[in-house]
Short mmCIF file of C-alpha atoms and ligand atoms in Angstrom, two decimals:
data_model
loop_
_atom_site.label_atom_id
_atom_site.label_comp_id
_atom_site.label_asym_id
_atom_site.label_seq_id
_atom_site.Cartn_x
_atom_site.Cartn_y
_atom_site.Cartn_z
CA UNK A 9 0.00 0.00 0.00
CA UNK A 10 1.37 3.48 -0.97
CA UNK A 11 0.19 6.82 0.41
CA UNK A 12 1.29 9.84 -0.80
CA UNK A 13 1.77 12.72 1.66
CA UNK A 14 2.25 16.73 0.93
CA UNK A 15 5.60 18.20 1.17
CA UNK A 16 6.04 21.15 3.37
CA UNK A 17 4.94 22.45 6.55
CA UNK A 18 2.02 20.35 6.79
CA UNK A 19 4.37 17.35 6.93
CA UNK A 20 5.10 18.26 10.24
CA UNK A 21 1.43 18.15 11.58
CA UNK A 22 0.46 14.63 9.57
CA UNK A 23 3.21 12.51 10.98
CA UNK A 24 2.37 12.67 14.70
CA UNK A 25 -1.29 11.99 13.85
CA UNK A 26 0.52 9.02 11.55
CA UNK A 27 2.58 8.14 14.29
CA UNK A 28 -0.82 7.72 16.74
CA UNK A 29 -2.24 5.79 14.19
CA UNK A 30 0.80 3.08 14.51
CA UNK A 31 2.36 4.45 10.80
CA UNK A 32 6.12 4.89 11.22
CA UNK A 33 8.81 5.97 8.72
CA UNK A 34 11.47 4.09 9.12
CA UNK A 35 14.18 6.62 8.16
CA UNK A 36 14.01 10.86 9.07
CA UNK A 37 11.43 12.15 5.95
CA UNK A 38 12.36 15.56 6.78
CA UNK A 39 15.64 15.37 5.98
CA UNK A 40 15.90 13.68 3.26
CA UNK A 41 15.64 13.92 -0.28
CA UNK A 42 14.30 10.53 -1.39
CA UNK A 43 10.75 10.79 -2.42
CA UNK A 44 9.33 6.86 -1.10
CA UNK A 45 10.23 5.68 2.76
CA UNK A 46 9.40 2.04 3.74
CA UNK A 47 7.84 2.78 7.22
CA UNK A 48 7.13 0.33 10.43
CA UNK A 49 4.66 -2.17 8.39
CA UNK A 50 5.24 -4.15 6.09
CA UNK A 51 2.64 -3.08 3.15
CA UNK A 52 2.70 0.61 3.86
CA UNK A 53 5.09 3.05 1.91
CA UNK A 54 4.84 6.48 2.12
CA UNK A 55 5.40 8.93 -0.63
CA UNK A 56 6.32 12.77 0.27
CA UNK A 57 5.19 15.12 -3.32
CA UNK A 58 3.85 18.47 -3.92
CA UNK A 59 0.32 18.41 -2.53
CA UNK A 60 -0.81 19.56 -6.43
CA UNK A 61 0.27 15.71 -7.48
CA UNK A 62 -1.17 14.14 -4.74
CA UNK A 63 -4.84 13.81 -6.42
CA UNK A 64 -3.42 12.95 -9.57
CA UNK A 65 -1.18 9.93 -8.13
CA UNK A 66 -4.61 8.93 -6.11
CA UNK A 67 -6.31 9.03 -9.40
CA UNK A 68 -4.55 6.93 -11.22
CA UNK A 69 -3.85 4.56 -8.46
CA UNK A 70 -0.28 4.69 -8.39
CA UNK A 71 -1.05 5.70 -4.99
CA UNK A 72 -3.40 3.83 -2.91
CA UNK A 73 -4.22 6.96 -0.24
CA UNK A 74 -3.19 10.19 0.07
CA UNK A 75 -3.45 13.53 2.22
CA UNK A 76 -4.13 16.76 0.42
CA UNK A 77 -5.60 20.00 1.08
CA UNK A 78 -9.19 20.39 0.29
CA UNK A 79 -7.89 23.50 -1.71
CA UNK A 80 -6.08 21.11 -3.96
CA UNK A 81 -9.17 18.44 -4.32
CA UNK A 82 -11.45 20.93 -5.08
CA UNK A 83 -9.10 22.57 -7.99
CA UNK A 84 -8.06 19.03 -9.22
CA UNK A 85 -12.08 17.90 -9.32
CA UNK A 86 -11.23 14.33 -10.38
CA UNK A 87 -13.85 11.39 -9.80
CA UNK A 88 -11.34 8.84 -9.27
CA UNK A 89 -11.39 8.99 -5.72
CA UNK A 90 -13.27 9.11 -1.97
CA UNK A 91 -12.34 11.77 0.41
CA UNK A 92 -13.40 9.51 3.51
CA UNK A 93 -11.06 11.39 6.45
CA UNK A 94 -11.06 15.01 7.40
CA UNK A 95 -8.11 15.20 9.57
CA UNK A 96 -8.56 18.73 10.64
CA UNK A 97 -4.99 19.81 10.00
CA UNK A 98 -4.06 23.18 8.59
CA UNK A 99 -7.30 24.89 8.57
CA UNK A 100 -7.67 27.73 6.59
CA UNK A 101 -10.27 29.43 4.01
CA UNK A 102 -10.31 30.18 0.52
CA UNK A 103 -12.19 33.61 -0.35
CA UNK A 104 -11.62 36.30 -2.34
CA UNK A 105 -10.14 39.72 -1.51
CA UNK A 106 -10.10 42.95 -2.71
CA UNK A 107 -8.70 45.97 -1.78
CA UNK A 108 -9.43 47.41 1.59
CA UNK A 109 -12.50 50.09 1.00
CA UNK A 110 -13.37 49.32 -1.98
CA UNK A 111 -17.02 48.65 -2.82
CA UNK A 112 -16.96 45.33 -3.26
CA UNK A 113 -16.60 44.69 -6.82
CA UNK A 114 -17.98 41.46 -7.62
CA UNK A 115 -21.05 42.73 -6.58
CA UNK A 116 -20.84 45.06 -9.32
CA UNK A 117 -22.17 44.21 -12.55
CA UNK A 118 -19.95 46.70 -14.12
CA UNK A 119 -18.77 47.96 -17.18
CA UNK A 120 -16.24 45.36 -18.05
CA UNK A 121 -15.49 41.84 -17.35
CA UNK A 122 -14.07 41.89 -13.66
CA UNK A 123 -10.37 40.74 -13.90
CA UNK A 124 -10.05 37.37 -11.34
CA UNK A 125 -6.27 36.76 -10.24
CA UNK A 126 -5.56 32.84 -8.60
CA UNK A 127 -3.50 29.94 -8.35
CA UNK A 128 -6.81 28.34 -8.02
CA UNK A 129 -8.36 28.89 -11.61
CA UNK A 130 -11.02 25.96 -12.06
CA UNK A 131 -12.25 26.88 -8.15
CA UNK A 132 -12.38 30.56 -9.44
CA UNK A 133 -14.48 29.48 -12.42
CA UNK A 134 -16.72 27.24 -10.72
CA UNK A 135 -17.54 29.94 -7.94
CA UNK A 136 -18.10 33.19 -9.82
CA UNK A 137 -20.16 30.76 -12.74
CA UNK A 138 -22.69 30.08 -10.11
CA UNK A 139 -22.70 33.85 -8.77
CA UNK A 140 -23.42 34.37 -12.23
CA UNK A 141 -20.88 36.92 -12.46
CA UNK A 142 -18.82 37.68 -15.77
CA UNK A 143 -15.33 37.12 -14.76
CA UNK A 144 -11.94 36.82 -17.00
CA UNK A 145 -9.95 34.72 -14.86
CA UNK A 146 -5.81 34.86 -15.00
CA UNK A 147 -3.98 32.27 -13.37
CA UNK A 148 -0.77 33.16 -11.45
CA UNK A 149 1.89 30.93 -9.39
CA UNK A 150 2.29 33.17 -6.17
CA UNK A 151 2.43 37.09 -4.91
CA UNK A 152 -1.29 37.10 -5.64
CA UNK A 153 -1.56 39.83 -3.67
CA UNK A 154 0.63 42.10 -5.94
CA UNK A 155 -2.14 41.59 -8.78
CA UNK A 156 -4.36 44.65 -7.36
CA UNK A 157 -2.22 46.89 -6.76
CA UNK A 158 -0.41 46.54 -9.66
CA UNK A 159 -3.72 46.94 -12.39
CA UNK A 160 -3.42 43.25 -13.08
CA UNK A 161 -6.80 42.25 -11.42
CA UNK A 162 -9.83 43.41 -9.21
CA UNK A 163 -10.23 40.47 -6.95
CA UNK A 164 -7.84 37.44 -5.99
CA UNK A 165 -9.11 34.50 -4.65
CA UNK A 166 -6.70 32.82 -2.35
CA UNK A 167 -5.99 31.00 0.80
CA UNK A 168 -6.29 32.92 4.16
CA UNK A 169 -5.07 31.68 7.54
CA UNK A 170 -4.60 34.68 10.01
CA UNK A 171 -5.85 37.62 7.21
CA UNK A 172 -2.02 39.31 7.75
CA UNK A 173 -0.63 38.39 4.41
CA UNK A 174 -3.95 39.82 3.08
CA UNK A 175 -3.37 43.31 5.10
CA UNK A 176 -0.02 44.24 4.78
CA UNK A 177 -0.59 44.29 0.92
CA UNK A 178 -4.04 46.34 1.41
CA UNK A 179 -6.16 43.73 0.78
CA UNK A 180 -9.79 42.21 2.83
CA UNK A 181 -11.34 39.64 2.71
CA UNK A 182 -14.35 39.68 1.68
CA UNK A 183 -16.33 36.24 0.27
CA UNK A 184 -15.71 33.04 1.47
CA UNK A 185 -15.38 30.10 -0.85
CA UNK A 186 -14.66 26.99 1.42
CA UNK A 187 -13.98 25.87 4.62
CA UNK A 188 -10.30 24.07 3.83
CA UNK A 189 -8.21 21.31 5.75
CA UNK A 190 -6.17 18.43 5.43
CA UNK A 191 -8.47 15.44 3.91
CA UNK A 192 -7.26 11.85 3.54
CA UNK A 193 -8.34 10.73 -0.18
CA UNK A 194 -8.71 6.66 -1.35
CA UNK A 195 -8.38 5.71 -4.80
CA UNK A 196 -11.80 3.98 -5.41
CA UNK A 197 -10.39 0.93 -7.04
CA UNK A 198 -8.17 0.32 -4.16
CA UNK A 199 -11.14 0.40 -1.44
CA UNK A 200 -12.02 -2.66 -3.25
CA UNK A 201 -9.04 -4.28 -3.46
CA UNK A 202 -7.45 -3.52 -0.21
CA UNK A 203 -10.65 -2.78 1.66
CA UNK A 204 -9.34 -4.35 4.84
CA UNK A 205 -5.71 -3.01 5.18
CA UNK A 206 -7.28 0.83 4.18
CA UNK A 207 -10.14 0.65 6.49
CA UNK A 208 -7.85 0.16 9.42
CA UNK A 209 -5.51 2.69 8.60
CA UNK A 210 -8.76 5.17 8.25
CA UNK A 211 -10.28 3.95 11.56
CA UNK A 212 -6.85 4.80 13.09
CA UNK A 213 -6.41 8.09 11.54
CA UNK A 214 -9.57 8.70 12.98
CA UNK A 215 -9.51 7.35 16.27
CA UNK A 216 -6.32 9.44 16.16
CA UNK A 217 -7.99 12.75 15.09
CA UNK A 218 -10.91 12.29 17.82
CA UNK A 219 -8.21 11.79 20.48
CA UNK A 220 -6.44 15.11 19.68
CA UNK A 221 -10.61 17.00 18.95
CA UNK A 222 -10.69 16.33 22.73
CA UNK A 223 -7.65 17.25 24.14
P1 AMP B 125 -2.08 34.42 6.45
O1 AMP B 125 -1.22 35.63 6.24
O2 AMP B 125 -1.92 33.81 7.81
O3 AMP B 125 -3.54 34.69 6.12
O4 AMP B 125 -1.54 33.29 5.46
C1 AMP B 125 -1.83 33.39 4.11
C2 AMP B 125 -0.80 32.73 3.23
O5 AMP B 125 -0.20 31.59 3.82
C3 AMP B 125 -1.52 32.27 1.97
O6 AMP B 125 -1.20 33.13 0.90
C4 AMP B 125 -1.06 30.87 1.74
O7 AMP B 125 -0.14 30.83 0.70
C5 AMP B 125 -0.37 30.44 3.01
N1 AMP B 125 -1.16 29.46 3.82
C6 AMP B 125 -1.66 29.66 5.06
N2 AMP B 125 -2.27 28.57 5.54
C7 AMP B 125 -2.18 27.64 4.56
C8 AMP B 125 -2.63 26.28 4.44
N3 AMP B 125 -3.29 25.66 5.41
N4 AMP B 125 -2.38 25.63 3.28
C9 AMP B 125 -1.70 26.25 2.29
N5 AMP B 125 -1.25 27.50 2.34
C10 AMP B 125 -1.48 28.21 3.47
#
């Protein structure tokens, strides 16, 4: 069984909930640059890759689990897979922002198409589609929150933890999108195949997430 973890911070919060749910690397995954670690049992791997790849390795079953942001899931919108497991890890929100004071544009049916700046393009679409609000969307990689200030866009839609990254560029918040955490996703296939050894691992995760709810 291979499941495919997200690189980065969040690595640090998803190993001690691993660890309570009796899923050990066997060698240090922070430090290291290999990309697949055998861990404590037998049939379980783990593979450490951007968290944009993890849906797509789910997917197509090359892995058999993995844990992603529901940002990610909801801009990858594949069918291929179950998202049985919120682990409640790196909360945050996606919503869109504009800058401080303004009257709100995208409330605005105005003159021209309102200009839509995100890493999160199909979420983008999807959202202002069912406001029914004319948008031209433009995707960028990061420093979203140059785009307004800089005439490339009216409203970014992004991912807000504590709003400061927001403020100290002169942006609000202003619509929320979705509620976002760390999910656990299962290739469908492999629920069928493997329906024993993934069940327990789930019912571990989330004996392990309750534990920590009620701390
Ligand atoms: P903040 O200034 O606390 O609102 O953090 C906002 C920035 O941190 C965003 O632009 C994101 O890039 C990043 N960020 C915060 N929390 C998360 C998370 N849970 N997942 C991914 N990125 C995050």
């Amino acid at each position: 069984m291979v499941i495919a973890l997200t690189k980065g911070r969040i690595i640090d919060e998803v190993l001690p909930l691993f660890e309570q749910a009796g899923i050990v690397p066997s060698e240090d995954i922070q430090n290291s640059r290999k990309l697949i670690f055998p861990t404590n049992l037998d049939n379980v791997q783990l593979m450490v890759i951007r968290g944009s790849d993890v849906p797509t390795y789910v997917e197509f079953g090359s892995a058999d689990m993995g844990v992603v942001g529901k940002d990610l899931i909801l801009e990858y919108g594949g069918e291929g897979f179950y998202e049985p497991l919120d682990l409640k890890l790196a909360r945050c929100q996606l919503m869109t922002a504009e800058p401080v004071g303004v009257v709100s544009n995208s409330s605005q049916q105005s003159k021209s198409r309102l200009r839509i700046a995100s890493k999160f393009v199909n979420i983008a679409k999807r959202y202002f589609a069912e406001q029914g609000t004319q948008v031209e969307i433009i995707k960028l990689n990061g420093a979203l929150e140059l785009a307004p200030s800089m005439g490339l866009a009216d409203v970014i839609v992004d991912i807000v933890d504590t709003g400061k990254t927001l403020k100290a560029n002169g942006l609000e918040p202003r619509e929320l999108i979705a509620e976002v955490s760390s999910r656990v996703i299962v290739n469908k296939a492999s629920l069928k195949i493997k329906n024993r050894a993934i069940r327990e691992i789930l019912g571990k995760l989330k004996s392990a997430v309750d534990g920590n709810e009620n701390l």
